[in-house]
Coordinates of C-alpha atoms in Angstrom, one line a residue:
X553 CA 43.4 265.3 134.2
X554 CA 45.7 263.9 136.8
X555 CA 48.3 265.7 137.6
X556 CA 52.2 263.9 137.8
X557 CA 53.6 262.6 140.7
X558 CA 57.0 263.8 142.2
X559 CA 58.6 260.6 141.3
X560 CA 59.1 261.0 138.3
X561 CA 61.2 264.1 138.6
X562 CA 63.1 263.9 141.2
X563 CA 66.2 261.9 141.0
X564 CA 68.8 260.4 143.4
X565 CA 70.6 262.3 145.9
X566 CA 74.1 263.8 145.3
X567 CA 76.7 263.3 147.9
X568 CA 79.0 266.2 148.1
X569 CA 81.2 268.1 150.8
X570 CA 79.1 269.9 153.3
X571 CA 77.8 273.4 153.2
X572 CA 77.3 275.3 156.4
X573 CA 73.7 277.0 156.5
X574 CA 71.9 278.7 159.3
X575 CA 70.7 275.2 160.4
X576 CA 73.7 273.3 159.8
X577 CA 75.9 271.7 157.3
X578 CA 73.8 270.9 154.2
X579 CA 75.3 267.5 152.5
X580 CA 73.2 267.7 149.2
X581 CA 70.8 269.6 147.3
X582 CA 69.2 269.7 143.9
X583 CA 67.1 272.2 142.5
X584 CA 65.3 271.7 139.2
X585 CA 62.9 274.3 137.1
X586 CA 61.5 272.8 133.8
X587 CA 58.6 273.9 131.4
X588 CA 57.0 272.0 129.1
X589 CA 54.6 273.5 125.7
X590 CA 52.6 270.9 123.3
X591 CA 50.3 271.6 121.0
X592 CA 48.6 269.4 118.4
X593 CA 46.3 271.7 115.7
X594 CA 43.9 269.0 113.5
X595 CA 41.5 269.4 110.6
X596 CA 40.2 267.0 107.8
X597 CA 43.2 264.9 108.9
X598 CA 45.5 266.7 108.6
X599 CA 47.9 267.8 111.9
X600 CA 50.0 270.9 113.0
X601 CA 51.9 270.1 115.6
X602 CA 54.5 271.8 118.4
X603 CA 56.4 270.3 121.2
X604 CA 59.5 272.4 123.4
X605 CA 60.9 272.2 126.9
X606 CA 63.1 274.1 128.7
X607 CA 65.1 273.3 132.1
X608 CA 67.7 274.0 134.7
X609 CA 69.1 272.0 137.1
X610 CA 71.6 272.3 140.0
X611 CA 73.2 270.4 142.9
X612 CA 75.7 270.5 145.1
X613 CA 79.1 269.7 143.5
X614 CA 81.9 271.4 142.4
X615 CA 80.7 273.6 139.7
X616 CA 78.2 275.3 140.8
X617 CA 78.7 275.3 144.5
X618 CA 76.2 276.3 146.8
X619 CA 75.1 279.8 145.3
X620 CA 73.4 280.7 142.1
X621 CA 70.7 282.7 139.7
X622 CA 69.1 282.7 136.3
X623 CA 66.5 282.8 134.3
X624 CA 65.1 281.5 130.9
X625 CA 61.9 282.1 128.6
X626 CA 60.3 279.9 126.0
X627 CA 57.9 279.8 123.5
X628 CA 55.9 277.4 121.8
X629 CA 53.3 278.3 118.8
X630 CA 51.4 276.5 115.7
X631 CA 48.9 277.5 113.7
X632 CA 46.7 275.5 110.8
X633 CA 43.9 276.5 108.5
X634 CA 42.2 279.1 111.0
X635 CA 43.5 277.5 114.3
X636 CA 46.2 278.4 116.5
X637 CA 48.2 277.7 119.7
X638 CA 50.9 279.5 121.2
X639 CA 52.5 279.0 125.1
X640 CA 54.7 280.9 127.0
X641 CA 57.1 280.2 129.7
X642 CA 59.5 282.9 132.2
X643 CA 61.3 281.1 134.7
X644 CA 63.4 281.9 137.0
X645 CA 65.7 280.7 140.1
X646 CA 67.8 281.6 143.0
X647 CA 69.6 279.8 145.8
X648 CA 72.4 279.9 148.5
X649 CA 73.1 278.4 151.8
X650 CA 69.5 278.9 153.1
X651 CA 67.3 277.6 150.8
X652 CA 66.1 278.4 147.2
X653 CA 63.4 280.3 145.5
X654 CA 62.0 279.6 142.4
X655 CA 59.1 281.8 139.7
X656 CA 57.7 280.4 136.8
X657 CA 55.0 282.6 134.2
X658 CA 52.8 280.6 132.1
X659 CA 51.0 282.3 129.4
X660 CA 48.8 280.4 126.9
X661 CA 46.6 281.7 123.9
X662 CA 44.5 279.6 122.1
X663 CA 42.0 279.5 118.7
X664 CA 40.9 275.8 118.2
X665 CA 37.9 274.6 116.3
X666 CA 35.2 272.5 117.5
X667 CA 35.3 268.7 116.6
X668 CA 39.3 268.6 115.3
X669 CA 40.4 267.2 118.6
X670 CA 43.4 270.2 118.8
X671 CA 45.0 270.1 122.1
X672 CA 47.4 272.3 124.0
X673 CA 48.9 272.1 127.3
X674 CA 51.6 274.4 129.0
X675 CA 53.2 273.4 132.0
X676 CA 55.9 274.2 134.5
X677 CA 57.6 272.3 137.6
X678 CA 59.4 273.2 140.2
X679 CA 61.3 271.0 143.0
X680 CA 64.1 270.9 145.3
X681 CA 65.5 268.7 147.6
X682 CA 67.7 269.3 150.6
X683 CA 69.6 267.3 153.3
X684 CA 70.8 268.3 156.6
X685 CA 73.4 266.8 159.0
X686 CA 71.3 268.3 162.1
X687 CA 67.9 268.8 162.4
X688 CA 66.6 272.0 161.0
X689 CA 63.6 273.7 160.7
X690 CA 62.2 274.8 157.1
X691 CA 60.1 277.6 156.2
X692 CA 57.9 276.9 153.2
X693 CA 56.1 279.2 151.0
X694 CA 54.2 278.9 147.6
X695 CA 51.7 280.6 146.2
X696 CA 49.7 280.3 142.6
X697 CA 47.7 283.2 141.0
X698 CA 45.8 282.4 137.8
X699 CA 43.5 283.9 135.8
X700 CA 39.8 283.1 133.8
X701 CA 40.1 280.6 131.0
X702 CA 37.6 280.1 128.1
X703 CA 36.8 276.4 127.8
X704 CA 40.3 274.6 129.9
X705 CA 41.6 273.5 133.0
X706 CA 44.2 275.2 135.4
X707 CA 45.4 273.4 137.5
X708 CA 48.4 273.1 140.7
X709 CA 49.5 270.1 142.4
X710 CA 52.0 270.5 145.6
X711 CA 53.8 267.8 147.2
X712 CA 56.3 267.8 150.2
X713 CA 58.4 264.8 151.4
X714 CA 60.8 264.2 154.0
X715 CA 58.5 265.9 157.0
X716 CA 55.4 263.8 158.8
X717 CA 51.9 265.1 158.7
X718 CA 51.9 267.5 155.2
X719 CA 49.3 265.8 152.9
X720 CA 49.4 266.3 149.2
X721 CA 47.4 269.1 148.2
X722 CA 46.4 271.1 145.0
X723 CA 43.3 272.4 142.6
X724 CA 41.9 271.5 139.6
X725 CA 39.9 273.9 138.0
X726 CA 37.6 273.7 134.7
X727 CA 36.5 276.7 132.9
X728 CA 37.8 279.5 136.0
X729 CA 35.2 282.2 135.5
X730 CA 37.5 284.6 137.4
X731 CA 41.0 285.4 138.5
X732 CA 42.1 283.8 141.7
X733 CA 45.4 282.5 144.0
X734 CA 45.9 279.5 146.0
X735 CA 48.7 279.9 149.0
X736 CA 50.5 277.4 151.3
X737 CA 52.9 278.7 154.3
X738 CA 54.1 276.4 156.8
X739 CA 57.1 275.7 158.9
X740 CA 58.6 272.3 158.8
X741 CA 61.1 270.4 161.0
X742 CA 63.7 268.2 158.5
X743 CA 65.5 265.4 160.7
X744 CA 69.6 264.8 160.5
X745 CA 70.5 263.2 157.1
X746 CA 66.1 262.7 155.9
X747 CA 65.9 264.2 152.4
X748 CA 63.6 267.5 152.2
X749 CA 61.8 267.3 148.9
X750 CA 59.0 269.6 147.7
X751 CA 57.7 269.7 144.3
X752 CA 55.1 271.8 143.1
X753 CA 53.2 271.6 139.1
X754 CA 51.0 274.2 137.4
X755 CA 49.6 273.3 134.2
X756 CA 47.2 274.9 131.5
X757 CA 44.9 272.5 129.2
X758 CA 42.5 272.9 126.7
X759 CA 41.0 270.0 124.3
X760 CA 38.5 271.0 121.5
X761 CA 36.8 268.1 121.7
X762 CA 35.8 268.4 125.2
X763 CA 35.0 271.6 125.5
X764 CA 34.1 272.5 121.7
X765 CA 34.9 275.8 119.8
X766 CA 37.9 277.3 122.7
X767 CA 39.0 280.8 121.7
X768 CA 41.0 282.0 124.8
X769 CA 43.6 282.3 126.6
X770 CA 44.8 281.6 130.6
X771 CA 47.7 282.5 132.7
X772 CA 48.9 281.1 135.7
X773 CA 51.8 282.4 138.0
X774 CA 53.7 280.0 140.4
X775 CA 56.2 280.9 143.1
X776 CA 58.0 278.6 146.0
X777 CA 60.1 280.0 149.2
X778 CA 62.0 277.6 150.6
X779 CA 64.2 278.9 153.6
X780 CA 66.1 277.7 156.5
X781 CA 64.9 279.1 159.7
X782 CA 68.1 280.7 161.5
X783 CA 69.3 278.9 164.4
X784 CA 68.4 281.1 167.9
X785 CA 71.1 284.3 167.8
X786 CA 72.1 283.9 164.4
X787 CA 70.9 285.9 161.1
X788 CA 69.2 285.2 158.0
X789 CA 71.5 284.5 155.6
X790 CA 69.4 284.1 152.2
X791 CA 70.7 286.2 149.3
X792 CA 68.0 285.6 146.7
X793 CA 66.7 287.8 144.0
X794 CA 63.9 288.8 145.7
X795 CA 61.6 287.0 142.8
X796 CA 58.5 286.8 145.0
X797 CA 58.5 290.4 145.2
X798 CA 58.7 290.6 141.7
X799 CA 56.4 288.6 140.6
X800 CA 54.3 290.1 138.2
X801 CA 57.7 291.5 135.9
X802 CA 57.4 290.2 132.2
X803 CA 60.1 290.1 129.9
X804 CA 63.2 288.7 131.4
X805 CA 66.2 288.0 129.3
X806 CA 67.0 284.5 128.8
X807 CA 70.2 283.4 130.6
X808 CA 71.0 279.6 131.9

């Protein structure tokens, strides 16, 4: 399965009133976190189905500022005649002057039977865009831990725009016998007034008709650093949550 492109998500760019950062003067930003949970359940004709989404989304303008935390949770579950499906989602965000940091928990149990053509998929995305009025260099971190999953895919896909030589990159994986992580760091030089855009998608999907009988369940953990390098004698201002270090909490309340 073929992973979504960037363009779909991320929109136009937001002229505002500049924000100083370690760099310089930041003249828009957008940040967005969004999960998505479908699941159709079939037998003898018959369907069960389950659809939710959750988001946030931020830019520079006058209500939010420059400066801002959350999180959010959802879940998505169906069962019919024996078969089940349930997704879950813990998101969460931070941001200031320097850059952004974003976390997103995907969780997904499933009990399909063979020949029905029941689905699921989980999802969650995560992208930002930011624009300088002086050249500034980026630091750029994400990471992806998942676990084994009976009879699916897991899969990321990572994109970054506004900087030369960073190719699109990513994993697919069918049926992971075992637990693993995937890990980009790089340092990135954004030109005066070129938009900075990374976007980064982790996904969960499991068809019964591919793959048959599926009892299981997968998880899959996806965190992004985004950070402006401090100019020479100045200080890292970042004020973020922490949430990479943190990465493994459960249970957060829900609060947008």
């Amino acid at each position: 399965m073929k992973l979504s492109s960037a363009c779909c998500v991320l929109g136009g760019l937001v002229a505002a009133s500049g924000v100083a950062t370690a760099g310089g003067t930041q003249n828009a930003f957008e940040l967005g976190v969004d999960t998505q949970s479908w699941m159709n359940v079939i037998e003898g004709g018959f369907v069960d189905e389950a659809y939710r989404s959750d988001e946030v989304y931020r830019e520079l303008d006058s209500l939010f500022g420059l400066g801002d935390s959350g999180s959010f949770v959802h879940n998505t579950g169906v069962e019919f005649n024996g078969q089940s499906a349930l997704s879950t989602n813990v998101s969460s965000y931070a941001y200031d002057e320097s850059g952004f940091e974003a976390h997103s928990v995907q969780h997904s149990e499933f009990v399909l039977g063979s020949g029905y053509n029941s689905g699921a998929e989980n999802q969650a995305r995560i992208y930002g865009v930011m624009v300088f009025d002086v050249d500034t260099v980026v630091d750029v971190f994400v990471r992806v831990d998942y676990s084994g999953i009976n009879g699916g895919t897991l899969g990321s896909y990572f994109e970054l725009e506004g900087v030369t030589g960073v190719p699109i990159t990513g994993f697919e994986i069918e049926d992971p016998a075992e637990a693993g992580f995937y890990e980009i760091a790089m340092q990135v030089e954004v030109l005066a007034g070129d938009a900075f855009a990374l976007y980064v998608e982790g996904l969960i999907w499991l068809d019964a008709m591919d793959s048959g009988t599926a009892n299981g369940s997968g998880d899959l953990s996806t965190s992004v650093v985004v950070r402006v390098v401090p100019a020479p004698g100045g200080a890292a201002v970042f004020a973020g949550a922490g949430l990479v270090a943190s990465r493994r909490r459960r249970g957060m309340g829900g609060s947008r």
